[in-house]
mmCIF file as gemmi writes it, N, C-alpha and C atoms, coordinates in Angstrom:
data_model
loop_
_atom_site.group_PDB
_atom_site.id
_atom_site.type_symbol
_atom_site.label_atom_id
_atom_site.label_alt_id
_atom_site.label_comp_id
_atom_site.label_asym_id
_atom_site.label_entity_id
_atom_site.label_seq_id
_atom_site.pdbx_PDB_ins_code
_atom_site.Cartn_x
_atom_site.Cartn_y
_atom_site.Cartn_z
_atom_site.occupancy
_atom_site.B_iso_or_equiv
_atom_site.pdbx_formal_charge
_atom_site.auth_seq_id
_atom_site.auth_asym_id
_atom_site.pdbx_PDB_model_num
ATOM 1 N N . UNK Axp A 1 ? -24.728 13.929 -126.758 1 0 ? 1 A 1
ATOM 2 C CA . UNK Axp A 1 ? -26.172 13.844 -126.491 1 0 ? 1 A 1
ATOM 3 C C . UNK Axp A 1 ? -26.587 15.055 -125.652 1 0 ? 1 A 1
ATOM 4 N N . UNK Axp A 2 ? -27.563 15.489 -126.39 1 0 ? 2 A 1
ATOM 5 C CA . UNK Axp A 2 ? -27.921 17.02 -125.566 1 0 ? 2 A 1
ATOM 6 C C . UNK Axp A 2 ? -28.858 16.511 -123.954 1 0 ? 2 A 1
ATOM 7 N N . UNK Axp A 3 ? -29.029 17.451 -122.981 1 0 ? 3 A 1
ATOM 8 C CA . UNK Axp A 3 ? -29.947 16.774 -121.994 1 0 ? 3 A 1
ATOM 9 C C . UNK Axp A 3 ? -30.937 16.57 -122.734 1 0 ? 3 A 1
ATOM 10 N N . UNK Axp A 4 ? -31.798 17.49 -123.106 1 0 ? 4 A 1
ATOM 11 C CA . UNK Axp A 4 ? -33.005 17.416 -123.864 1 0 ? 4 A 1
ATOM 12 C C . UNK Axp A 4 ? -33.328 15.804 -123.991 1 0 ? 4 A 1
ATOM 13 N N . UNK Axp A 5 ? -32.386 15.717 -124.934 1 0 ? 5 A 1
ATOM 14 C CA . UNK Axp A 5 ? -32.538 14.171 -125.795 1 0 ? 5 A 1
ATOM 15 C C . UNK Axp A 5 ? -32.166 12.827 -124.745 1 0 ? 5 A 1
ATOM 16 N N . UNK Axp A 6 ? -31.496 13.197 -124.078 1 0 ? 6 A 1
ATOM 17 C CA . UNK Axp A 6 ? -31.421 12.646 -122.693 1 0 ? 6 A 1
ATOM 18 C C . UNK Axp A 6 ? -32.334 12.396 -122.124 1 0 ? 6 A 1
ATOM 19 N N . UNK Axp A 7 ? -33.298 13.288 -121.705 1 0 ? 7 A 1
ATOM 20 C CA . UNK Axp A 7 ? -33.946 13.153 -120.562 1 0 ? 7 A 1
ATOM 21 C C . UNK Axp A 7 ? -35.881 12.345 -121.857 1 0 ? 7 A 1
ATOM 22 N N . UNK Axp A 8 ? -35.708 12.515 -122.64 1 0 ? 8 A 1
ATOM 23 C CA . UNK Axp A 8 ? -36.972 12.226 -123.707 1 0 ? 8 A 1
ATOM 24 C C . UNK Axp A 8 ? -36.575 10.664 -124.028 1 0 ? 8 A 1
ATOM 25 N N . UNK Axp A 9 ? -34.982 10.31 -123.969 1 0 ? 9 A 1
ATOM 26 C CA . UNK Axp A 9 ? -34.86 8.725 -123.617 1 0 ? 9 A 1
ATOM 27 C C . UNK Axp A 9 ? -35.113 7.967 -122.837 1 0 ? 9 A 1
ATOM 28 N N . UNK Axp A 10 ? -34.898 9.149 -121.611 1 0 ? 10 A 1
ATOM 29 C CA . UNK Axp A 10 ? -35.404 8.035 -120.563 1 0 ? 10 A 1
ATOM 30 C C . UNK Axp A 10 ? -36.666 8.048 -119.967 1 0 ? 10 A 1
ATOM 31 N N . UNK Axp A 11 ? -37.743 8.995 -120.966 1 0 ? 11 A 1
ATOM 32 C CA . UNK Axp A 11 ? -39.066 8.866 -120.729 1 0 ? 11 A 1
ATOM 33 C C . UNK Axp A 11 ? -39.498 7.992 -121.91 1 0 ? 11 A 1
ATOM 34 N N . UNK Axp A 12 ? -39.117 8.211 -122.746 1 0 ? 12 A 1
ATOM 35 C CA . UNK Axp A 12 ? -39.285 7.177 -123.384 1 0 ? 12 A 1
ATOM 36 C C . UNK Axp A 12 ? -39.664 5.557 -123.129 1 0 ? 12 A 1
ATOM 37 N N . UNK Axp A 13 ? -38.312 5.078 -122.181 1 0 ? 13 A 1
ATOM 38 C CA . UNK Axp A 13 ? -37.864 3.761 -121.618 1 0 ? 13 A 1
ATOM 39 C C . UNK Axp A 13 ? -38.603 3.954 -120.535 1 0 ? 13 A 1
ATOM 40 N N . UNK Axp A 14 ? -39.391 4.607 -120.082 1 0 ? 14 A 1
ATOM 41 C CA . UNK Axp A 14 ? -40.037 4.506 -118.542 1 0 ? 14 A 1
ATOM 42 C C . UNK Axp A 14 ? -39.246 5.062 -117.724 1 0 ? 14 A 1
ATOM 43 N N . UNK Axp A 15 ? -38.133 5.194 -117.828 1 0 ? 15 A 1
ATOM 44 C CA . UNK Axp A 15 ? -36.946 5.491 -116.29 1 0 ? 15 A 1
ATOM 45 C C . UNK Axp A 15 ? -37.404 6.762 -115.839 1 0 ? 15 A 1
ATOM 46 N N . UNK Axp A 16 ? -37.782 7.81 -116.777 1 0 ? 16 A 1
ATOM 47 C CA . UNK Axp A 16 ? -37.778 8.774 -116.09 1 0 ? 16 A 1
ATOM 48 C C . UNK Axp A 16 ? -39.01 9.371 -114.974 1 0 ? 16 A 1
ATOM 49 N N . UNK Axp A 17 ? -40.181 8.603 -115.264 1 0 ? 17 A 1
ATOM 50 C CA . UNK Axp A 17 ? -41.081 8.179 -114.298 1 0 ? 17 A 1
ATOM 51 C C . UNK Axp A 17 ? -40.569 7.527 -113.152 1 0 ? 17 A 1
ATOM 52 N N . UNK Axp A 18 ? -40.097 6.448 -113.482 1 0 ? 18 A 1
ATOM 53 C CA . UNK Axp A 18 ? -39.556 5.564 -112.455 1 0 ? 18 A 1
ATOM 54 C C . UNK Axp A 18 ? -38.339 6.722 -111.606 1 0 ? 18 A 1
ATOM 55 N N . UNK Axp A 19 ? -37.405 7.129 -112.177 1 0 ? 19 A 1
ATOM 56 C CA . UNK Axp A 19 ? -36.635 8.199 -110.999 1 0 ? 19 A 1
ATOM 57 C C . UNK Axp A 19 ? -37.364 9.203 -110.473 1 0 ? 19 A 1
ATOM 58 N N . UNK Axp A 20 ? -38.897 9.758 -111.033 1 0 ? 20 A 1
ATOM 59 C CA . UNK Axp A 20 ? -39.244 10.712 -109.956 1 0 ? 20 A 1
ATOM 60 C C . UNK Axp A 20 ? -39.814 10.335 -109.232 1 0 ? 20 A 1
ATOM 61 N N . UNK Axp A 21 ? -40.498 9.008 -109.378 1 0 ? 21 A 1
ATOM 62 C CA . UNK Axp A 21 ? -41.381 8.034 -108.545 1 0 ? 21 A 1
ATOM 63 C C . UNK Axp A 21 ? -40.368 8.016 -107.009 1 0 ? 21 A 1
ATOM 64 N N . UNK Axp A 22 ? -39.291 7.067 -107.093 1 0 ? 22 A 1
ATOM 65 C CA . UNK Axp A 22 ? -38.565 7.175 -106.249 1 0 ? 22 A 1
ATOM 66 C C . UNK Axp A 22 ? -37.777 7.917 -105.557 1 0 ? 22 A 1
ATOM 67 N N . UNK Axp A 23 ? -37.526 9.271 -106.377 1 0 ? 23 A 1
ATOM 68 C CA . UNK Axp A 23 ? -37.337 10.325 -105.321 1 0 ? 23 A 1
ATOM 69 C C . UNK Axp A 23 ? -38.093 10.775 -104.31 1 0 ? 23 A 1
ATOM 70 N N . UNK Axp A 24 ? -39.687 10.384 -105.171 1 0 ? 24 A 1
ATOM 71 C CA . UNK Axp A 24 ? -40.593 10.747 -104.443 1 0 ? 24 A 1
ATOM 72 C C . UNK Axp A 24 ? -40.282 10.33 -103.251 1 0 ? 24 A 1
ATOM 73 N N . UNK Axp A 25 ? -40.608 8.823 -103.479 1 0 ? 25 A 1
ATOM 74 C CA . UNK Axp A 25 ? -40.335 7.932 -101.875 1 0 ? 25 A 1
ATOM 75 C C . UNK Axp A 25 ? -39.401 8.521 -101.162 1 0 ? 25 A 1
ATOM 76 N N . UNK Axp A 26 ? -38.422 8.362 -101.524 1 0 ? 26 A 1
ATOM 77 C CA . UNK Axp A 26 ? -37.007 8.869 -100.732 1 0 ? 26 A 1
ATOM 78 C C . UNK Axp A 26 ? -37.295 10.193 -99.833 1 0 ? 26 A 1
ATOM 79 N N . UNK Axp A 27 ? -38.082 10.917 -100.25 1 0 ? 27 A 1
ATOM 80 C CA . UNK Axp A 27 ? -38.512 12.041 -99.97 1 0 ? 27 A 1
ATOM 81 C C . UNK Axp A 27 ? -39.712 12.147 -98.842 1 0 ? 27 A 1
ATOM 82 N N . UNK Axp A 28 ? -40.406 11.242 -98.933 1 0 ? 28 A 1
ATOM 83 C CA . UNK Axp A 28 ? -41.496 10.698 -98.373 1 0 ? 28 A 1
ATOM 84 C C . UNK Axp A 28 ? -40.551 9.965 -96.982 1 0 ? 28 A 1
ATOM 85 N N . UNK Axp A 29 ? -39.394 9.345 -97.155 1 0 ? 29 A 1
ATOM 86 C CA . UNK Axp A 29 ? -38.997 8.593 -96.665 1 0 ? 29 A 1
ATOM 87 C C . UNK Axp A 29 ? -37.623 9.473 -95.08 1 0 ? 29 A 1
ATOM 88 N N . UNK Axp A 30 ? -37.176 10.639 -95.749 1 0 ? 30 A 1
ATOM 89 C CA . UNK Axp A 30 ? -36.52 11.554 -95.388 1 0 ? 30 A 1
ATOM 90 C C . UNK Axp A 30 ? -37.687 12.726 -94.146 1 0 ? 30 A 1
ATOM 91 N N . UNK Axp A 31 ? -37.944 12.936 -94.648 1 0 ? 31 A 1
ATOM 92 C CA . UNK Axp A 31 ? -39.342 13.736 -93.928 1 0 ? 31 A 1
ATOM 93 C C . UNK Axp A 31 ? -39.502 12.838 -92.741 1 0 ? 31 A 1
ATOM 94 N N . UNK Axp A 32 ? -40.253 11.348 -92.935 1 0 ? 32 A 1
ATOM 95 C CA . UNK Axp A 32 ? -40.788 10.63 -91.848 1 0 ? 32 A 1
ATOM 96 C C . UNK Axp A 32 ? -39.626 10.064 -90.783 1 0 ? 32 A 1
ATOM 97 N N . UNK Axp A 33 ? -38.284 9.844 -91.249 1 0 ? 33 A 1
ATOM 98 C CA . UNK Axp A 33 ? -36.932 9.605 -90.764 1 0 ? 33 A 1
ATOM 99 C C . UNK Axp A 33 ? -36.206 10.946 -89.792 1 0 ? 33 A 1
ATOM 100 N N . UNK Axp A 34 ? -37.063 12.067 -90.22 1 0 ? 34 A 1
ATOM 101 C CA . UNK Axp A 34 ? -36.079 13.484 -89.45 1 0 ? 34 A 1
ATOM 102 C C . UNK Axp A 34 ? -37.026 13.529 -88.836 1 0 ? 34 A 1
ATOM 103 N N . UNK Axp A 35 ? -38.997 13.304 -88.525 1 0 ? 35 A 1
ATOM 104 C CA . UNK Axp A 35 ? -39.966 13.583 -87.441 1 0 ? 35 A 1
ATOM 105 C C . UNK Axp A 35 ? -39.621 12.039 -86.194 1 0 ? 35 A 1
ATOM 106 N N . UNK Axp A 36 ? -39.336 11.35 -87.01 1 0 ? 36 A 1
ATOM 107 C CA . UNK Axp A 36 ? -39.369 10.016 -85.9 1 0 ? 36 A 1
ATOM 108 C C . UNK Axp A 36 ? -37.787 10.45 -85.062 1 0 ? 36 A 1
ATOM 109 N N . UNK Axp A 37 ? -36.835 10.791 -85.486 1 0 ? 37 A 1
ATOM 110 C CA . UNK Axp A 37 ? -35.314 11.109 -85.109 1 0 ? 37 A 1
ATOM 111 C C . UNK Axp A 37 ? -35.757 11.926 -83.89 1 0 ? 37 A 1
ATOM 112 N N . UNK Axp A 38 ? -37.002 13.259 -84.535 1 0 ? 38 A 1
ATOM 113 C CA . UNK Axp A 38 ? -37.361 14.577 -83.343 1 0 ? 38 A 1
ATOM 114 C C . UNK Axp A 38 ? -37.744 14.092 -82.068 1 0 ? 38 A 1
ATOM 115 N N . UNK Axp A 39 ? -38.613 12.968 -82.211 1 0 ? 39 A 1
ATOM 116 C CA . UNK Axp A 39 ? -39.449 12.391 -81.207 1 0 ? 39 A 1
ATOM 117 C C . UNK Axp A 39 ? -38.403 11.397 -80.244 1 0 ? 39 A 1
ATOM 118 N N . UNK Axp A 40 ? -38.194 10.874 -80.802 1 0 ? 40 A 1
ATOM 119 C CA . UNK Axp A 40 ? -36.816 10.416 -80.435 1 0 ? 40 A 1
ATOM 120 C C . UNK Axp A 40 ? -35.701 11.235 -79.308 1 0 ? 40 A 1
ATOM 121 N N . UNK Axp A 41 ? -35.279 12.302 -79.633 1 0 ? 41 A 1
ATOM 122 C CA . UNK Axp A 41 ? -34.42 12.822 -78.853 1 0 ? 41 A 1
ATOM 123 C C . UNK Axp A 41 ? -35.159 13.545 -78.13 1 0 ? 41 A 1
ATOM 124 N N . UNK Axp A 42 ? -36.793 14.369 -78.225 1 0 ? 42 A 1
ATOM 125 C CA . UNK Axp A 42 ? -36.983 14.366 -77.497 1 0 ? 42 A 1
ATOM 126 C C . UNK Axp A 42 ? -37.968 13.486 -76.289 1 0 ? 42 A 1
ATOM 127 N N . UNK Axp A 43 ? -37.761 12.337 -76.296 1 0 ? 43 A 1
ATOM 128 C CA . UNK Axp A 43 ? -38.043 11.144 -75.347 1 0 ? 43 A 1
ATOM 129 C C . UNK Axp A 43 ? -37.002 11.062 -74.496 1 0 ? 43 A 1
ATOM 130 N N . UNK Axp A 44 ? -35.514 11.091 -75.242 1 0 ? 44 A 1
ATOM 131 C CA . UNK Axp A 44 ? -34.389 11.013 -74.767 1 0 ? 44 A 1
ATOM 132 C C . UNK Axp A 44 ? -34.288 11.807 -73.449 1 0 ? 44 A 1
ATOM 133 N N . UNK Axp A 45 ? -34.568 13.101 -73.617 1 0 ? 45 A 1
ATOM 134 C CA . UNK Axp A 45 ? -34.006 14.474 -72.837 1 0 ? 45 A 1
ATOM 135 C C . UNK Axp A 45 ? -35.595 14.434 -71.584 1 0 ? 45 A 1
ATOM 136 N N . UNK Axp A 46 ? -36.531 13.82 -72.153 1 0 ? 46 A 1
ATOM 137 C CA . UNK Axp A 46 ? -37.814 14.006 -71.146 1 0 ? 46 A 1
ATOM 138 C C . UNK Axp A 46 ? -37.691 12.624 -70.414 1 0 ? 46 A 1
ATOM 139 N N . UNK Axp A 47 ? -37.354 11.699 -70.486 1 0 ? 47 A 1
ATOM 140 C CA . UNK Axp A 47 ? -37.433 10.033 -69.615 1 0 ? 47 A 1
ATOM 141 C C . UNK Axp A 47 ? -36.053 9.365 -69.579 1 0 ? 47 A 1
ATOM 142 N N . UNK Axp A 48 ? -35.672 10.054 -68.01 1 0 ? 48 A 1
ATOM 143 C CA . UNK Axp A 48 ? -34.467 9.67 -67.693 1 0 ? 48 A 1
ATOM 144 C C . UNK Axp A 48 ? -34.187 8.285 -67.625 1 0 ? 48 A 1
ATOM 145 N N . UNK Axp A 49 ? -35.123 7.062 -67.574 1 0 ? 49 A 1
ATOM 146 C CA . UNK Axp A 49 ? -34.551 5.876 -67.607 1 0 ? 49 A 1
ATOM 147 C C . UNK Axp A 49 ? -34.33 5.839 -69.442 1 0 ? 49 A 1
ATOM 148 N N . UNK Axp A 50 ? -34.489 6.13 -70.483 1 0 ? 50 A 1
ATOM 149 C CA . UNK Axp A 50 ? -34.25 6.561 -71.938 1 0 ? 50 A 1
ATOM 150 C C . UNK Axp A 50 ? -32.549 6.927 -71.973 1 0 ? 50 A 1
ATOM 151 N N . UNK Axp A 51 ? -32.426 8.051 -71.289 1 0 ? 51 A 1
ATOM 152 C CA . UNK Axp A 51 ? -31.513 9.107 -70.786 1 0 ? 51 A 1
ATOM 153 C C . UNK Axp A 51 ? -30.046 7.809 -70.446 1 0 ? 51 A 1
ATOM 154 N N . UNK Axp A 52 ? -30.281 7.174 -69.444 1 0 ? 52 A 1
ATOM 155 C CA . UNK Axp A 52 ? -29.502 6.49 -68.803 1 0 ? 52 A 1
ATOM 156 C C . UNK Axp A 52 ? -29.14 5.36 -69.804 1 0 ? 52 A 1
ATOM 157 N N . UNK Axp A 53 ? -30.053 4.7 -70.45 1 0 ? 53 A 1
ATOM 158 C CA . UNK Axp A 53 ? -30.325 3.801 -71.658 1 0 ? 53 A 1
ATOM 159 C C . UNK Axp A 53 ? -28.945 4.595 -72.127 1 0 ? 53 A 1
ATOM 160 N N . UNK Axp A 54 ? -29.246 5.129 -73.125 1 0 ? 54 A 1
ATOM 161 C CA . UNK Axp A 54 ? -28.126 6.173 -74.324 1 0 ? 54 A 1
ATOM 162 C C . UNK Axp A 54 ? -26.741 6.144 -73.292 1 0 ? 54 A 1
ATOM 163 N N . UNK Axp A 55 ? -26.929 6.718 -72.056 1 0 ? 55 A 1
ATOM 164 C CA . UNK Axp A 55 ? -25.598 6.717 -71.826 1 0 ? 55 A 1
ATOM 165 C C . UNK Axp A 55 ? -25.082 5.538 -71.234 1 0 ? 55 A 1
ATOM 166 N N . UNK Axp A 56 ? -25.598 4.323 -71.468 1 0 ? 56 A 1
ATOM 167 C CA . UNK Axp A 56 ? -24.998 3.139 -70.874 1 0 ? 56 A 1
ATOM 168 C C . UNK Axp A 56 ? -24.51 2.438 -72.719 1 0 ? 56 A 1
ATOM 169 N N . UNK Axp A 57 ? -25.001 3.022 -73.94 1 0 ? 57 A 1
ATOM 170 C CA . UNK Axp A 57 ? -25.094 2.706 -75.215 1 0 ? 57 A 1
ATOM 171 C C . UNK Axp A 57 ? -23.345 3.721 -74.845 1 0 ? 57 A 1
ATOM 172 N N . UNK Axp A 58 ? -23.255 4.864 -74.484 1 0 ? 58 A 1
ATOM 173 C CA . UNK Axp A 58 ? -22.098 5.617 -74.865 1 0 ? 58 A 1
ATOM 174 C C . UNK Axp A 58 ? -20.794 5.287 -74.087 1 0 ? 58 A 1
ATOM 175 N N . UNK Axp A 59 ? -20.831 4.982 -73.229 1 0 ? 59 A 1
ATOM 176 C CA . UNK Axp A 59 ? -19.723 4.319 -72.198 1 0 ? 59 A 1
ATOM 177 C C . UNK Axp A 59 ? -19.668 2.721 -72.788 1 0 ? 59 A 1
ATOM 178 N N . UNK Axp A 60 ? -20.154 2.452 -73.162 1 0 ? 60 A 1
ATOM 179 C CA . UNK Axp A 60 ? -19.677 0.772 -74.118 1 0 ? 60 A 1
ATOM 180 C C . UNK Axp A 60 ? -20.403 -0.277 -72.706 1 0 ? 60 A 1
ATOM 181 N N . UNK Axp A 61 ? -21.329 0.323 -72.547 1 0 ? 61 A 1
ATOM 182 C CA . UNK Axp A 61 ? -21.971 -1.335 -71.247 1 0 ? 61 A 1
ATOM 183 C C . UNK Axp A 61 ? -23.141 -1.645 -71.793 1 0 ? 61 A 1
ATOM 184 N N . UNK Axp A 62 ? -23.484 -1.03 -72.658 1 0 ? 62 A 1
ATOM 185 C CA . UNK Axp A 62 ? -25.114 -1.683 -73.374 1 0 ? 62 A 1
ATOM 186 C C . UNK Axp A 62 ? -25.179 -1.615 -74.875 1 0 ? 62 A 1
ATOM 187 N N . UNK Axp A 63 ? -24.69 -2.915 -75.172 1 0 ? 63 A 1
ATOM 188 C CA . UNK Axp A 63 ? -24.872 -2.614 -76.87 1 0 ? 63 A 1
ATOM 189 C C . UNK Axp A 63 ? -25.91 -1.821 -77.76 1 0 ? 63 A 1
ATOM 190 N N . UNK Axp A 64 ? -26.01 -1.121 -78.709 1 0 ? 64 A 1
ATOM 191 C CA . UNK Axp A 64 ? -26.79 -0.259 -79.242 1 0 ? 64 A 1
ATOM 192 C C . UNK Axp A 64 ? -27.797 -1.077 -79.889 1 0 ? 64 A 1
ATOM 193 N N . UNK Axp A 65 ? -27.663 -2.079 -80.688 1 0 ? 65 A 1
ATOM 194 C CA . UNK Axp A 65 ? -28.731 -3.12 -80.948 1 0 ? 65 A 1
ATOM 195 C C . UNK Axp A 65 ? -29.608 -3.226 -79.816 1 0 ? 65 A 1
ATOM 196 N N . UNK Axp A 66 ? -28.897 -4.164 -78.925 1 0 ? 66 A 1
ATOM 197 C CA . UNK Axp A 66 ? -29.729 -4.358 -77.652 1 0 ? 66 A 1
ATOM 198 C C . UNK Axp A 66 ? -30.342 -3.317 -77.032 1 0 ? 66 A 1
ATOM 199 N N . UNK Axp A 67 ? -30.183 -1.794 -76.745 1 0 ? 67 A 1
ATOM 200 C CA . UNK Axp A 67 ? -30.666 -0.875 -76.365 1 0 ? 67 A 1
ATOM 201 C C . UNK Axp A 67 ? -31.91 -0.547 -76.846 1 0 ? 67 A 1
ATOM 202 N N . UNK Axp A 68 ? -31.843 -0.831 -78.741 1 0 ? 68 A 1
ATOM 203 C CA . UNK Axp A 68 ? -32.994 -0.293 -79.175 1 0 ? 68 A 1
ATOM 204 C C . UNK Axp A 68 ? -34.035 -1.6 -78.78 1 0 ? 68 A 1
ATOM 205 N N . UNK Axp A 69 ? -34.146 -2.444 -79.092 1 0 ? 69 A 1
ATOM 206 C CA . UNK Axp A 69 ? -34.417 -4.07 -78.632 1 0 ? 69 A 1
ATOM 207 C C . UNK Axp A 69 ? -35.124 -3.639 -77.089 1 0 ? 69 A 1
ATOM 208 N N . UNK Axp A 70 ? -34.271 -3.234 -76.092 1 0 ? 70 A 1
ATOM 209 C CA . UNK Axp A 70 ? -34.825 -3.057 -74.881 1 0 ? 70 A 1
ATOM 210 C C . UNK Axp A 70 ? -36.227 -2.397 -74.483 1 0 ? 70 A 1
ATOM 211 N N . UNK Axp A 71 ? -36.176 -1.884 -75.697 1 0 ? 71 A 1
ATOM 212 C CA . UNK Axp A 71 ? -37.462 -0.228 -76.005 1 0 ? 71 A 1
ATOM 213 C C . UNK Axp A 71 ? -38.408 -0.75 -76.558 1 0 ? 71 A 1
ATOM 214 N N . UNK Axp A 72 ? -39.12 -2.006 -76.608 1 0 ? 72 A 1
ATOM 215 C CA . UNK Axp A 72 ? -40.13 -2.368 -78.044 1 0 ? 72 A 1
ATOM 216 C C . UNK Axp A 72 ? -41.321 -2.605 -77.227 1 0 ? 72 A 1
Protein backbone atom coordinates (compact mmCIF):
# COMPACT_ATOMS: atom_id res chain seq x y z
CA UNK A 1 0.00 0.00 0.00
CA UNK A 2 1.54 3.20 -1.19
CA UNK A 3 1.25 6.25 1.55
CA UNK A 4 -0.74 8.06 -0.91
CA UNK A 5 -3.42 5.37 -0.76
CA UNK A 6 -2.88 5.21 2.82
CA UNK A 7 -3.37 8.34 3.88
CA UNK A 8 -6.88 8.85 1.17
CA UNK A 9 -8.12 5.68 3.44
CA UNK A 10 -7.99 7.16 6.25
CA UNK A 11 -9.67 10.28 5.01
CA UNK A 12 -11.87 8.50 3.62
CA UNK A 13 -12.93 6.65 7.12
CA UNK A 14 -12.74 10.04 8.91
CA UNK A 15 -9.44 9.12 10.85
CA UNK A 16 -7.49 11.33 9.17
CA UNK A 17 -9.37 14.41 10.37
CA UNK A 18 -9.77 12.88 13.54
CA UNK A 19 -5.61 12.48 13.94
CA UNK A 20 -5.04 16.09 13.03
CA UNK A 21 -7.85 17.16 15.20
CA UNK A 22 -6.04 15.63 18.08
CA UNK A 23 -2.70 16.53 17.46
CA UNK A 24 -4.11 19.62 17.37
CA UNK A 25 -5.19 19.30 21.02
CA UNK A 26 -2.12 17.68 22.11
CA UNK A 27 -0.49 20.61 20.83
CA UNK A 28 -2.78 23.02 22.31
CA UNK A 29 -2.25 20.91 25.28
CA UNK A 30 1.81 20.91 25.28
CA UNK A 31 2.14 24.73 24.85
CA UNK A 32 -0.35 25.37 27.93
CA UNK A 33 1.60 22.43 30.08
CA UNK A 34 5.36 24.11 29.33
CA UNK A 35 3.69 28.05 30.24
CA UNK A 36 1.94 26.67 33.48
CA UNK A 37 5.46 24.40 34.33
CA UNK A 38 7.29 28.33 33.64
CA UNK A 39 5.10 29.92 36.17
CA UNK A 40 5.51 27.34 38.32
CA UNK A 41 9.22 27.29 38.84
CA UNK A 42 9.21 30.57 38.71
CA UNK A 43 6.89 30.90 41.97
CA UNK A 44 9.21 28.28 43.20
CA UNK A 45 12.57 30.42 43.10
CA UNK A 46 10.44 33.90 44.05
CA UNK A 47 8.26 32.50 47.45
CA UNK A 48 10.41 30.91 49.79
CA UNK A 49 7.62 29.30 51.81
CA UNK A 50 6.94 27.44 47.89
CA UNK A 51 10.82 26.99 48.04
CA UNK A 52 10.77 25.15 51.42
CA UNK A 53 7.41 23.29 50.27
CA UNK A 54 9.64 21.47 47.23
CA UNK A 55 12.36 20.89 49.50
CA UNK A 56 10.42 19.24 52.25
CA UNK A 57 8.68 17.17 48.83
CA UNK A 58 12.74 16.33 48.17
CA UNK A 59 14.08 15.11 51.51
CA UNK A 60 10.92 12.61 51.75
CA UNK A 61 8.89 14.71 54.81
CA UNK A 62 6.06 16.03 52.63
CA UNK A 63 4.43 13.85 50.23
CA UNK A 64 4.23 15.33 46.68
CA UNK A 65 0.42 14.76 46.37
CA UNK A 66 -0.05 16.46 49.58
CA UNK A 67 2.32 19.33 48.69
CA UNK A 68 0.44 20.12 45.61
CA UNK A 69 -3.00 19.76 47.75
CA UNK A 70 -1.33 22.22 50.29
CA UNK A 71 -1.24 25.02 47.40
CA UNK A 72 -5.06 25.20 46.31
Amino acid sequence: ETLAGRRDALAAAGELEERRRSNLTAEVVAAASARARTRIEERIAAEPALAALVRGVQDRSVDPLTAVASRR
